[in-house]
PDB file of C-alpha atoms and ligand atoms in Angstrom:
ATOM      1  CA  UNK A 183      24.994  -8.325  22.111  1.00 44.00           C
ATOM      2  CA  UNK A 184      22.790  -5.774  20.752  1.00 47.00           C
ATOM      3  CA  UNK A 185      18.791  -6.324  22.157  1.00 50.00           C
ATOM      4  CA  UNK A 186      17.609  -3.857  20.269  1.00 55.00           C
ATOM      5  CA  UNK A 187      14.519  -5.120  18.252  1.00 56.00           C
ATOM      6  CA  UNK A 188      14.869  -4.751  14.564  1.00 60.00           C
ATOM      7  CA  UNK A 189      12.622  -2.129  13.099  1.00 76.00           C
ATOM      8  CA  UNK A 190       9.086  -2.803  12.151  1.00 87.00           C
ATOM      9  CA  UNK A 191       8.964  -3.555   8.438  1.00 93.00           C
ATOM     10  CA  UNK A 192       7.214  -1.071   6.557  1.00 96.00           C
ATOM     11  CA  UNK A 193       5.576  -1.234   2.989  1.00 97.00           C
ATOM     12  CA  UNK A 194       4.575   1.698   0.983  1.00 97.00           C
ATOM     13  CA  UNK A 195       2.019   0.995  -1.666  1.00 98.00           C
ATOM     14  CA  UNK A 196       3.122   3.343  -4.318  1.00 96.00           C
ATOM     15  CA  UNK A 197       2.602   4.454  -7.832  1.00 96.00           C
ATOM     16  CA  UNK A 198       2.646   7.674  -9.174  1.00 95.00           C
ATOM     17  CA  UNK A 199       0.013   7.047 -11.605  1.00 94.00           C
ATOM     18  CA  UNK A 200      -3.536   7.511 -10.260  1.00 95.00           C
ATOM     19  CA  UNK A 201      -6.213   5.179  -9.964  1.00 96.00           C
ATOM     20  CA  UNK A 202      -4.306   1.865 -10.435  1.00 97.00           C
ATOM     21  CA  UNK A 203      -5.376   0.461  -6.836  1.00 98.00           C
ATOM     22  CA  UNK A 204      -2.805   1.765  -4.580  1.00 98.00           C
ATOM     23  CA  UNK A 205      -5.699   2.250  -2.029  1.00 98.00           C
ATOM     24  CA  UNK A 206      -7.741  -1.083  -2.836  1.00 98.00           C
ATOM     25  CA  UNK A 207      -4.239  -2.917  -2.293  1.00 98.00           C
ATOM     26  CA  UNK A 208      -3.383  -1.078   0.864  1.00 98.00           C
ATOM     27  CA  UNK A 209      -7.008  -1.787   2.638  1.00 98.00           C
ATOM     28  CA  UNK A 210      -7.254  -5.453   1.610  1.00 98.00           C
ATOM     29  CA  UNK A 211      -3.453  -6.364   2.232  1.00 98.00           C
ATOM     30  CA  UNK A 212      -3.770  -4.819   5.569  1.00 98.00           C
ATOM     31  CA  UNK A 213      -6.949  -6.684   6.229  1.00 98.00           C
ATOM     32  CA  UNK A 214      -6.029  -9.824   4.614  1.00 97.00           C
ATOM     33  CA  UNK A 215      -2.697  -9.830   6.553  1.00 97.00           C
ATOM     34  CA  UNK A 216      -4.314  -8.799   9.642  1.00 96.00           C
ATOM     35  CA  UNK A 217      -6.798 -11.976   9.339  1.00 95.00           C
ATOM     36  CA  UNK A 218      -3.747 -14.087   8.968  1.00 94.00           C
ATOM     37  CA  UNK A 219      -2.489 -13.198  12.268  1.00 93.00           C
ATOM     38  CA  UNK A 220      -0.378 -10.234  11.800  1.00 95.00           C
ATOM     39  CA  UNK A 221      -0.700  -6.863  14.021  1.00 95.00           C
ATOM     40  CA  UNK A 222      -0.939  -4.529  10.701  1.00 97.00           C
ATOM     41  CA  UNK A 223      -0.660  -0.721  11.243  1.00 97.00           C
ATOM     42  CA  UNK A 224      -2.363   0.844   8.026  1.00 98.00           C
ATOM     43  CA  UNK A 225      -1.255   4.447   7.491  1.00 98.00           C
ATOM     44  CA  UNK A 226      -3.130   6.692   5.153  1.00 98.00           C
ATOM     45  CA  UNK A 227      -0.925   9.167   3.611  1.00 98.00           C
ATOM     46  CA  UNK A 228      -2.877  10.626   0.772  1.00 98.00           C
ATOM     47  CA  UNK A 229      -4.873  13.956   1.451  1.00 98.00           C
ATOM     48  CA  UNK A 230      -7.873  12.483  -0.332  1.00 98.00           C
ATOM     49  CA  UNK A 231      -8.025  10.059   2.791  1.00 98.00           C
ATOM     50  CA  UNK A 232      -9.528   7.055   0.590  1.00 98.00           C
ATOM     51  CA  UNK A 233      -7.898   4.348   2.907  1.00 98.00           C
ATOM     52  CA  UNK A 234      -9.635   5.835   5.819  1.00 98.00           C
ATOM     53  CA  UNK A 235     -12.868   6.328   4.063  1.00 98.00           C
ATOM     54  CA  UNK A 236     -12.567   2.552   2.783  1.00 98.00           C
ATOM     55  CA  UNK A 237     -12.691   1.429   6.224  1.00 97.00           C
ATOM     56  CA  UNK A 238     -15.431   3.698   7.677  1.00 97.00           C
ATOM     57  CA  UNK A 239     -12.956   6.095   9.442  1.00 97.00           C
ATOM     58  CA  UNK A 240     -12.333   9.620   9.605  1.00 96.00           C
ATOM     59  CA  UNK A 241      -9.662  11.552  11.525  1.00 96.00           C
ATOM     60  CA  UNK A 242     -10.863  14.244  14.109  1.00 94.00           C
ATOM     61  CA  UNK A 243     -10.060  17.758  13.699  1.00 93.00           C
ATOM     62  CA  UNK A 244      -6.081  18.319  14.314  1.00 91.00           C
ATOM     63  CA  UNK A 245      -5.526  14.368  14.420  1.00 95.00           C
ATOM     64  CA  UNK A 246      -4.810  12.040  11.964  1.00 97.00           C
ATOM     65  CA  UNK A 247      -1.417  11.693  10.209  1.00 98.00           C
ATOM     66  CA  UNK A 248      -1.424  15.382   9.297  1.00 97.00           C
ATOM     67  CA  UNK A 249      -1.303  15.968  13.203  1.00 97.00           C
ATOM     68  CA  UNK A 250       1.804  13.693  13.525  1.00 96.00           C
ATOM     69  CA  UNK A 251       3.324  15.076  10.662  1.00 96.00           C
ATOM     70  CA  UNK A 252       2.688  18.351  12.045  1.00 94.00           C
ATOM     71  CA  UNK A 253       4.266  17.281  15.528  1.00 93.00           C
ATOM     72  CA  UNK A 254       1.229  18.168  17.294  1.00 94.00           C
ATOM     73  CA  UNK A 255       0.135  14.646  18.326  1.00 96.00           C
ATOM     74  CA  UNK A 256       1.838  11.352  18.389  1.00 95.00           C
ATOM     75  CA  UNK A 257       1.427   8.298  16.195  1.00 96.00           C
ATOM     76  CA  UNK A 258      -0.028   6.470  19.241  1.00 95.00           C
ATOM     77  CA  UNK A 259      -2.435   9.144  19.918  1.00 96.00           C
ATOM     78  CA  UNK A 260      -3.468   9.013  16.058  1.00 97.00           C
ATOM     79  CA  UNK A 261      -4.446   5.604  15.789  1.00 96.00           C
ATOM     80  CA  UNK A 262      -8.024   4.189  15.552  1.00 96.00           C
ATOM     81  CA  UNK A 263      -9.197   0.645  15.173  1.00 93.00           C
ATOM     82  CA  UNK A 264     -11.016  -0.752  12.167  1.00 88.00           C
ATOM     83  CA  UNK A 265     -11.559  -4.325  12.465  1.00 88.00           C
ATOM     84  CA  UNK A 266      -8.778  -6.517  12.372  1.00 91.00           C
ATOM     85  CA  UNK A 267      -6.383  -3.652  11.692  1.00 92.00           C
ATOM     86  CA  UNK A 268      -5.044  -0.291  13.287  1.00 97.00           C
ATOM     87  CA  UNK A 269      -5.017   2.734  11.213  1.00 98.00           C
ATOM     88  CA  UNK A 270      -3.441   5.907  11.381  1.00 98.00           C
ATOM     89  CA  UNK A 271      -6.215   8.249   9.168  1.00 98.00           C
ATOM     90  CA  UNK A 272      -5.509  10.774   6.580  1.00 98.00           C
ATOM     91  CA  UNK A 273      -7.529  13.718   5.965  1.00 98.00           C
ATOM     92  CA  UNK A 274      -7.540  16.695   3.678  1.00 97.00           C
ATOM     93  CA  UNK A 275      -5.364  18.660   6.364  1.00 97.00           C
ATOM     94  CA  UNK A 276      -2.647  16.374   4.664  1.00 97.00           C
ATOM     95  CA  UNK A 277      -2.555  18.681   1.594  1.00 96.00           C
ATOM     96  CA  UNK A 278      -1.512  21.721   3.789  1.00 94.00           C
ATOM     97  CA  UNK A 279       0.972  19.389   5.722  1.00 94.00           C
ATOM     98  CA  UNK A 280       2.491  18.417   2.408  1.00 93.00           C
ATOM     99  CA  UNK A 281       2.808  22.174   1.437  1.00 92.00           C
ATOM    100  CA  UNK A 282       4.498  22.975   4.958  1.00 90.00           C
ATOM    101  CA  UNK A 283       6.649  19.779   4.232  1.00 89.00           C
ATOM    102  CA  UNK A 284       7.838  21.341   0.682  1.00 87.00           C
ATOM    103  CA  UNK A 285       8.388  24.623   1.582  1.00 83.00           C
ATOM    104  CA  UNK A 286       9.885  24.184   5.404  1.00 70.00           C
ATOM    105  CA  UNK A 287      12.961  22.438   6.389  1.00 64.00           C
ATOM    106  CA  UNK A 288      11.364  19.334   8.055  1.00 60.00           C
ATOM    107  CA  UNK A 289      13.645  16.352   6.914  1.00 73.00           C
ATOM    108  CA  UNK A 290      12.431  13.769   5.339  1.00 79.00           C
ATOM    109  CA  UNK A 291      11.979  11.438   8.222  1.00 89.00           C
ATOM    110  CA  UNK A 292       9.252  12.511  10.450  1.00 92.00           C
ATOM    111  CA  UNK A 293       7.223   9.410   9.527  1.00 95.00           C
ATOM    112  CA  UNK A 294       9.994   7.262   9.665  1.00 94.00           C
ATOM    113  CA  UNK A 295      10.743   8.448  13.323  1.00 93.00           C
ATOM    114  CA  UNK A 296       6.939   8.398  14.445  1.00 95.00           C
ATOM    115  CA  UNK A 297       6.870   4.659  13.193  1.00 96.00           C
ATOM    116  CA  UNK A 298      10.162   3.790  15.056  1.00 93.00           C
ATOM    117  CA  UNK A 299       8.768   4.979  18.128  1.00 90.00           C
ATOM    118  CA  UNK A 300       5.737   2.648  18.073  1.00 92.00           C
ATOM    119  CA  UNK A 301       5.645  -0.986  18.946  1.00 92.00           C
ATOM    120  CA  UNK A 302       2.872  -3.824  19.008  1.00 93.00           C
ATOM    121  CA  UNK A 303       2.959  -4.031  15.156  1.00 95.00           C
ATOM    122  CA  UNK A 304       4.615  -7.027  12.849  1.00 95.00           C
ATOM    123  CA  UNK A 305       3.935  -4.601   9.659  1.00 97.00           C
ATOM    124  CA  UNK A 306       3.150  -0.945   8.488  1.00 97.00           C
ATOM    125  CA  UNK A 307       1.299  -0.633   5.173  1.00 98.00           C
ATOM    126  CA  UNK A 308       1.495   2.974   3.794  1.00 98.00           C
ATOM    127  CA  UNK A 309      -1.171   4.086   1.170  1.00 98.00           C
ATOM    128  CA  UNK A 310       0.748   7.102  -0.872  1.00 98.00           C
ATOM    129  CA  UNK A 311      -0.797   9.776  -2.768  1.00 98.00           C
ATOM    130  CA  UNK A 312      -0.794   9.524  -6.566  1.00 97.00           C
ATOM    131  CA  UNK A 313       2.595  11.630  -7.188  1.00 94.00           C
ATOM    132  CA  UNK A 314       6.116  11.566  -5.816  1.00 92.00           C
ATOM    133  CA  UNK A 315       5.744  14.807  -3.632  1.00 93.00           C
ATOM    134  CA  UNK A 316       6.731  15.351  -0.008  1.00 94.00           C
ATOM    135  CA  UNK A 317       4.164  12.833   1.589  1.00 96.00           C
ATOM    136  CA  UNK A 318       5.300  10.043  -0.754  1.00 95.00           C
ATOM    137  CA  UNK A 319       8.934  10.958   0.067  1.00 92.00           C
ATOM    138  CA  UNK A 320       7.963  10.621   3.762  1.00 94.00           C
ATOM    139  CA  UNK A 321       6.599   7.099   3.113  1.00 95.00           C
ATOM    140  CA  UNK A 322       9.817   5.950   1.116  1.00 93.00           C
ATOM    141  CA  UNK A 323      11.906   7.275   3.788  1.00 92.00           C
ATOM    142  CA  UNK A 324      10.289   5.173   6.322  1.00 94.00           C
ATOM    143  CA  UNK A 325       9.547   2.110   4.015  1.00 94.00           C
ATOM    144  CA  UNK A 326      11.900  -0.865   3.960  1.00 93.00           C
ATOM    145  CA  UNK A 327       9.721  -2.212   0.842  1.00 95.00           C
ATOM    146  CA  UNK A 328       7.627  -0.985  -2.070  1.00 96.00           C
ATOM    147  CA  UNK A 329       4.655  -2.710  -3.478  1.00 98.00           C
ATOM    148  CA  UNK A 330       3.800  -1.160  -6.747  1.00 97.00           C
ATOM    149  CA  UNK A 331      -0.012  -1.777  -7.954  1.00 98.00           C
ATOM    150  CA  UNK A 332      -0.430  -1.089 -11.568  1.00 97.00           C
ATOM    151  CA  UNK A 333      -3.141  -1.506 -14.347  1.00 97.00           C
ATOM    152  CA  UNK A 334      -2.421  -3.849 -17.214  1.00 96.00           C
ATOM    153  CA  UNK A 335      -2.434  -0.936 -19.956  1.00 94.00           C
ATOM    154  CA  UNK A 336       0.537   0.783 -22.210  1.00 93.00           C
ATOM    155  CA  UNK A 337       0.538   3.869 -20.426  1.00 93.00           C
ATOM    156  CA  UNK A 338       0.536   2.255 -16.971  1.00 93.00           C
ATOM    157  CA  UNK A 339       3.773   0.279 -18.261  1.00 93.00           C
ATOM    158  CA  UNK A 340       5.287   3.583 -19.648  1.00 91.00           C
ATOM    159  CA  UNK A 341       4.789   5.008 -16.046  1.00 91.00           C
ATOM    160  CA  UNK A 342       6.187   1.681 -14.461  1.00 94.00           C
ATOM    161  CA  UNK A 343       9.369   2.031 -16.430  1.00 91.00           C
ATOM    162  CA  UNK A 344      10.161   5.704 -15.184  1.00 91.00           C
ATOM    163  CA  UNK A 345       8.876   4.375 -11.526  1.00 93.00           C
ATOM    164  CA  UNK A 346      11.569   1.791 -11.299  1.00 93.00           C
ATOM    165  CA  UNK A 347      14.086   3.972 -12.536  1.00 90.00           C
ATOM    166  CA  UNK A 348      12.949   6.538 -10.158  1.00 90.00           C
ATOM    167  CA  UNK A 349      13.198   3.704  -7.113  1.00 89.00           C
ATOM    168  CA  UNK A 350      16.409   2.679  -8.262  1.00 87.00           C
ATOM    169  CA  UNK A 351      17.853   6.128  -8.003  1.00 84.00           C
ATOM    170  CA  UNK A 352      16.915   6.737  -4.531  1.00 80.00           C
ATOM    171  CA  UNK A 353      19.613   4.623  -3.374  1.00 70.00           C
ATOM    172  CA  UNK A 354      22.250   7.686  -4.200  1.00 65.00           C
ATOM    173  CA  UNK A 355      20.135   9.519  -1.794  1.00 68.00           C
ATOM    174  CA  UNK A 356      20.533   6.391   0.894  1.00 64.00           C
ATOM    175  CA  UNK A 357      16.523   5.994   0.424  1.00 68.00           C
ATOM    176  CA  UNK A 358      16.417   2.086  -1.087  1.00 74.00           C
ATOM    177  CA  UNK A 359      13.369   0.686  -0.181  1.00 85.00           C
ATOM    178  CA  UNK A 360      13.404  -3.126  -1.820  1.00 90.00           C
ATOM    179  CA  UNK A 361      10.788  -3.427  -4.580  1.00 94.00           C
ATOM    180  CA  UNK A 362       8.806  -6.100  -3.028  1.00 96.00           C
ATOM    181  CA  UNK A 363       6.599  -6.728  -6.182  1.00 97.00           C
ATOM    182  CA  UNK A 364       4.375  -5.346  -8.839  1.00 97.00           C
ATOM    183  CA  UNK A 365       0.591  -6.252  -8.543  1.00 98.00           C
ATOM    184  CA  UNK A 366      -1.451  -6.488 -11.734  1.00 98.00           C
ATOM    185  CA  UNK A 367      -4.768  -5.265 -10.952  1.00 98.00           C
ATOM    186  CA  UNK A 368      -7.814  -5.094 -12.890  1.00 98.00           C
ATOM    187  CA  UNK A 369      -6.608  -8.092 -14.727  1.00 98.00           C
ATOM    188  CA  UNK A 370      -8.269  -9.994 -17.358  1.00 97.00           C
ATOM    189  CA  UNK A 371      -6.472 -13.014 -18.966  1.00 95.00           C
ATOM    190  CA  UNK A 372      -9.013 -12.956 -21.600  1.00 96.00           C
ATOM    191  CA  UNK A 373      -7.582  -9.683 -22.936  1.00 97.00           C
ATOM    192  CA  UNK A 374      -4.619  -9.734 -25.008  1.00 97.00           C
ATOM    193  CA  UNK A 375      -3.436  -6.417 -23.929  1.00 97.00           C
ATOM    194  CA  UNK A 376      -3.282  -7.476 -20.429  1.00 97.00           C
ATOM    195  CA  UNK A 377      -1.341 -10.553 -21.155  1.00 97.00           C
ATOM    196  CA  UNK A 378       1.101  -8.655 -23.393  1.00 97.00           C
ATOM    197  CA  UNK A 379       1.597  -6.159 -20.303  1.00 97.00           C
ATOM    198  CA  UNK A 380       1.893  -9.074 -18.183  1.00 97.00           C
ATOM    199  CA  UNK A 381       4.564 -10.593 -20.545  1.00 97.00           C
ATOM    200  CA  UNK A 382       6.298  -7.003 -20.677  1.00 96.00           C
ATOM    201  CA  UNK A 383       6.520  -6.613 -17.032  1.00 96.00           C
ATOM    202  CA  UNK A 384       8.105 -10.330 -16.745  1.00 96.00           C
ATOM    203  CA  UNK A 385      10.602  -9.600 -19.544  1.00 95.00           C
ATOM    204  CA  UNK A 386      11.771  -6.060 -18.136  1.00 94.00           C
ATOM    205  CA  UNK A 387      11.675  -6.692 -14.307  1.00 94.00           C
ATOM    206  CA  UNK A 388      12.073 -10.469 -13.931  1.00 95.00           C
ATOM    207  CA  UNK A 389      10.610 -12.021 -11.025  1.00 95.00           C
ATOM    208  CA  UNK A 390       8.978  -8.557  -9.654  1.00 96.00           C
ATOM    209  CA  UNK A 391       5.598  -9.230 -10.761  1.00 97.00           C
ATOM    210  CA  UNK A 392       3.770 -11.092  -8.121  1.00 98.00           C
ATOM    211  CA  UNK A 393       2.284 -14.476  -9.647  1.00 97.00           C
ATOM    212  CA  UNK A 394      -1.028 -13.632  -8.201  1.00 98.00           C
ATOM    213  CA  UNK A 395      -3.453 -10.825  -9.913  1.00 98.00           C
ATOM    214  CA  UNK A 396      -6.217  -8.954  -9.001  1.00 98.00           C
ATOM    215  CA  UNK A 397      -9.028  -9.195 -11.286  1.00 98.00           C
ATOM    216  CA  UNK A 398     -11.618  -6.830 -12.164  1.00 97.00           C
ATOM    217  CA  UNK A 399     -14.501  -7.706  -9.326  1.00 98.00           C
ATOM    218  CA  UNK A 400     -17.200  -5.037  -8.639  1.00 98.00           C
ATOM    219  CA  UNK A 401     -17.344  -6.006  -4.995  1.00 98.00           C
ATOM    220  CA  UNK A 402     -13.931  -4.559  -4.626  1.00 98.00           C
ATOM    221  CA  UNK A 403     -15.256  -1.156  -6.111  1.00 98.00           C
ATOM    222  CA  UNK A 404     -18.742  -1.412  -3.744  1.00 98.00           C
ATOM    223  CA  UNK A 405     -16.766  -2.407  -0.457  1.00 98.00           C
ATOM    224  CA  UNK A 406     -15.334   1.040   0.227  1.00 98.00           C
ATOM    225  CA  UNK A 407     -19.113   2.551   0.237  1.00 98.00           C
ATOM    226  CA  UNK A 408     -19.768   0.304   3.230  1.00 97.00           C
ATOM    227  CA  UNK A 409     -16.765   1.210   5.021  1.00 97.00           C
ATOM    228  CA  UNK A 410     -15.726  -2.588   4.711  1.00 97.00           C
ATOM    229  CA  UNK A 411     -12.652  -4.378   3.437  1.00 98.00           C
ATOM    230  CA  UNK A 412     -13.510  -7.047   0.866  1.00 98.00           C
ATOM    231  CA  UNK A 413     -13.131  -9.926   3.434  1.00 98.00           C
ATOM    232  CA  UNK A 414     -15.867  -8.409   5.352  1.00 97.00           C
ATOM    233  CA  UNK A 415     -17.936  -7.226   2.488  1.00 98.00           C
ATOM    234  CA  UNK A 416     -17.794 -10.065  -0.008  1.00 98.00           C
ATOM    235  CA  UNK A 417     -16.003 -12.991   1.488  1.00 98.00           C
ATOM    236  CA  UNK A 418     -16.643 -15.277  -1.485  1.00 98.00           C
ATOM    237  CA  UNK A 419     -15.936 -12.701  -4.069  1.00 98.00           C
ATOM    238  CA  UNK A 420     -13.367 -13.181  -6.792  1.00 98.00           C
ATOM    239  CA  UNK A 421     -11.793  -9.876  -5.283  1.00 98.00           C
ATOM    240  CA  UNK A 422     -11.468 -11.717  -1.917  1.00 98.00           C
ATOM    241  CA  UNK A 423      -9.951 -14.819  -3.437  1.00 98.00           C
ATOM    242  CA  UNK A 424      -7.559 -12.949  -5.248  1.00 98.00           C
ATOM    243  CA  UNK A 425      -6.362 -10.631  -2.241  1.00 98.00           C
ATOM    244  CA  UNK A 426      -6.160 -13.689  -0.038  1.00 98.00           C
ATOM    245  CA  UNK A 427      -3.513 -15.108  -2.608  1.00 98.00           C
ATOM    246  CA  UNK A 428      -1.724 -11.899  -2.970  1.00 98.00           C
ATOM    247  CA  UNK A 429      -1.786 -11.585   1.052  1.00 98.00           C
ATOM    248  CA  UNK A 430       0.002 -14.925   1.086  1.00 96.00           C
ATOM    249  CA  UNK A 431       2.413 -13.915  -1.588  1.00 97.00           C
ATOM    250  CA  UNK A 432       3.226 -10.765   0.238  1.00 97.00           C
ATOM    251  CA  UNK A 433       3.735 -12.566   3.508  1.00 96.00           C
ATOM    252  CA  UNK A 434       6.098 -14.878   1.542  1.00 96.00           C
ATOM    253  CA  UNK A 435       7.753 -12.297  -0.386  1.00 96.00           C
ATOM    254  CA  UNK A 436       8.282 -10.624   3.212  1.00 95.00           C
ATOM    255  CA  UNK A 437       9.463 -13.682   4.980  1.00 93.00           C
ATOM    256  CA  UNK A 438       6.839 -13.087   7.567  1.00 91.00           C
ATOM    257  CA  UNK A 439       6.639 -16.221   9.675  1.00 79.00           C
ATOM    258  CA  UNK A 440       2.924 -17.283  10.237  1.00 67.00           C
ATOM    259  CA  UNK A 441       1.558 -16.629  13.724  1.00 64.00           C
ATOM    260  CA  UNK A 442      -0.960 -18.738  15.891  1.00 56.00           C
ATOM    261  CA  UNK A 443      -4.328 -17.711  16.361  1.00 50.00           C
ATOM    262  CA  UNK A 444      -4.885 -16.576  12.897  1.00 49.00           C
ATOM    263  CA  UNK A 445      -8.821 -16.008  12.160  1.00 47.00           C
ATOM    264  CA  UNK A 446     -10.701 -15.165   9.007  1.00 44.00           C
ATOM    265  CA  UNK A 447     -10.770 -16.300   5.391  1.00 45.00           C
ATOM    266  CA  UNK A 448      -7.806 -14.555   4.172  1.00 53.00           C
ATOM    267  CA  UNK A 449      -6.079 -18.085   4.393  1.00 45.00           C
TER     268      UNK A 449
HETATM  269  N1  LIG B 659      -9.784  -4.827  -9.109  1.00 86.37           N
HETATM  270  C1  LIG B 659     -10.783  -4.097  -9.065  1.00 86.37           C
HETATM  271  N2  LIG B 659     -11.964  -4.126  -9.495  1.00 86.37           N
HETATM  272  C2  LIG B 659     -13.124  -3.346  -9.450  1.00 86.37           C
HETATM  273  N3  LIG B 659     -12.565  -1.856  -9.133  1.00 86.37           N
HETATM  274  C3  LIG B 659     -11.386  -1.574  -8.691  1.00 86.37           C
HETATM  275  C4  LIG B 659     -10.385  -2.610  -8.896  1.00 86.37           C
HETATM  276  N4  LIG B 659      -9.174  -2.163  -8.176  1.00 86.37           N
HETATM  277  C5  LIG B 659      -9.894  -0.919  -7.904  1.00 86.37           C
HETATM  278  N5  LIG B 659     -11.021  -0.290  -8.201  1.00 86.37           N
HETATM  279  C6  LIG B 659     -11.746   0.727  -7.979  1.00 86.37           C
HETATM  280  O1  LIG B 659     -10.923   1.570  -8.825  1.00 86.37           O
HETATM  281  C7  LIG B 659     -11.007   2.938  -8.377  1.00 86.37           C
HETATM  282  C8  LIG B 659      -9.455   3.257  -8.047  1.00 86.37           C
HETATM  283  O2  LIG B 659      -9.095   2.579  -7.168  1.00 86.37           O
HETATM  284  P1  LIG B 659      -8.205   2.890  -5.992  1.00 86.37           P
HETATM  285  O3  LIG B 659      -8.692   4.135  -5.313  1.00 86.37           O
HETATM  286  O4  LIG B 659      -7.594   1.874  -5.406  1.00 86.37           O
HETATM  287  O5  LIG B 659      -6.630   3.393  -6.694  1.00 86.37           O
HETATM  288  P2  LIG B 659      -5.594   4.468  -6.343  1.00 86.37           P
HETATM  289  O6  LIG B 659      -4.435   4.154  -7.207  1.00 86.37           O
HETATM  290  O7  LIG B 659      -5.557   4.455  -4.859  1.00 86.37           O
HETATM  291  O8  LIG B 659      -6.020   5.955  -6.598  1.00 86.37           O
HETATM  292  P3  LIG B 659      -5.412   7.045  -6.490  1.00 86.37           P
HETATM  293  O9  LIG B 659      -4.075   7.398  -7.129  1.00 86.37           O
HETATM  294  O10 LIG B 659      -6.390   8.299  -6.785  1.00 86.37           O
HETATM  295  O11 LIG B 659      -4.970   7.304  -5.160  1.00 86.37           O
HETATM  296  C9  LIG B 659     -11.808   2.814  -6.941  1.00 86.37           C
HETATM  297  O12 LIG B 659     -13.108   3.322  -7.144  1.00 86.37           O
HETATM  298  C10 LIG B 659     -11.560   1.297  -6.612  1.00 86.37           C
HETATM  299  O13 LIG B 659     -12.928   0.913  -5.910  1.00 86.37           O
HETATM  300 MG1  LIG B 660      -5.549   5.862  -3.482  1.00 86.37          MG
END
């Protein structure tokens, strides 16, 4: 009998469209699921390093994910603590790493290999940059699933169709992360356009959209400037309530079993 533990599930928060809420979702999914008791490793794969900044972290020179992908340090050496989560921080150095990944012959699986060598976590969540370049390919090669945050507007819907086709096409390259779900962000049920986009997503991708949405909420925009997730910064806000529901739905969609000793208000 094979005693090798199954690989840690790994979710890439991905949408090539910018500003749709990838980082907001990565930060608050990581924090919310950690408060529910899972051991979460959040990986900042964006040279903008917004996930790291949102949690009050910065990669040291030569460290962070760039150091891992450049082969200078191990993932274990790169990780930092941020409240209930552990984070592999990003940095502007990832831009040079990405150029090297694009022009060299590094293989697409450096991040996958680094994650395979780490233990003590139940789930990794990767915040991707807003394009499908080499860093996103590293994430897609490592990921078992993809969560697609999107804003409920016409152009985002257009981009979504292309993204879903692209993700489906990855199976030809033996990269086939499951689409765990689409999360509608900045949603307002009072806006007809938002309801129409929600209906269109449900029609074209049945069952893929999360039942729970994230509303526009100023606390979600403010929290990063304090280096805090939404559960720390504004635990009674609509943003915390929405992310608590999205965390529970994520756990259910991933089939994560609740653990004992959970704390916090993401329940
Ligand atoms: N539900 C929300 N309510 C209010 N503000 C939000 C919400 N979601 C995201 N924001 C804000 O919108 C901006 C863009 O969000 P975010 O950085 O998460 O998007 P992104 O997809 O990661 O962007 P990029 O493509 O640049 O990586 C941020 O300032 C964030 O604080
Ligand atoms: Mg981002």
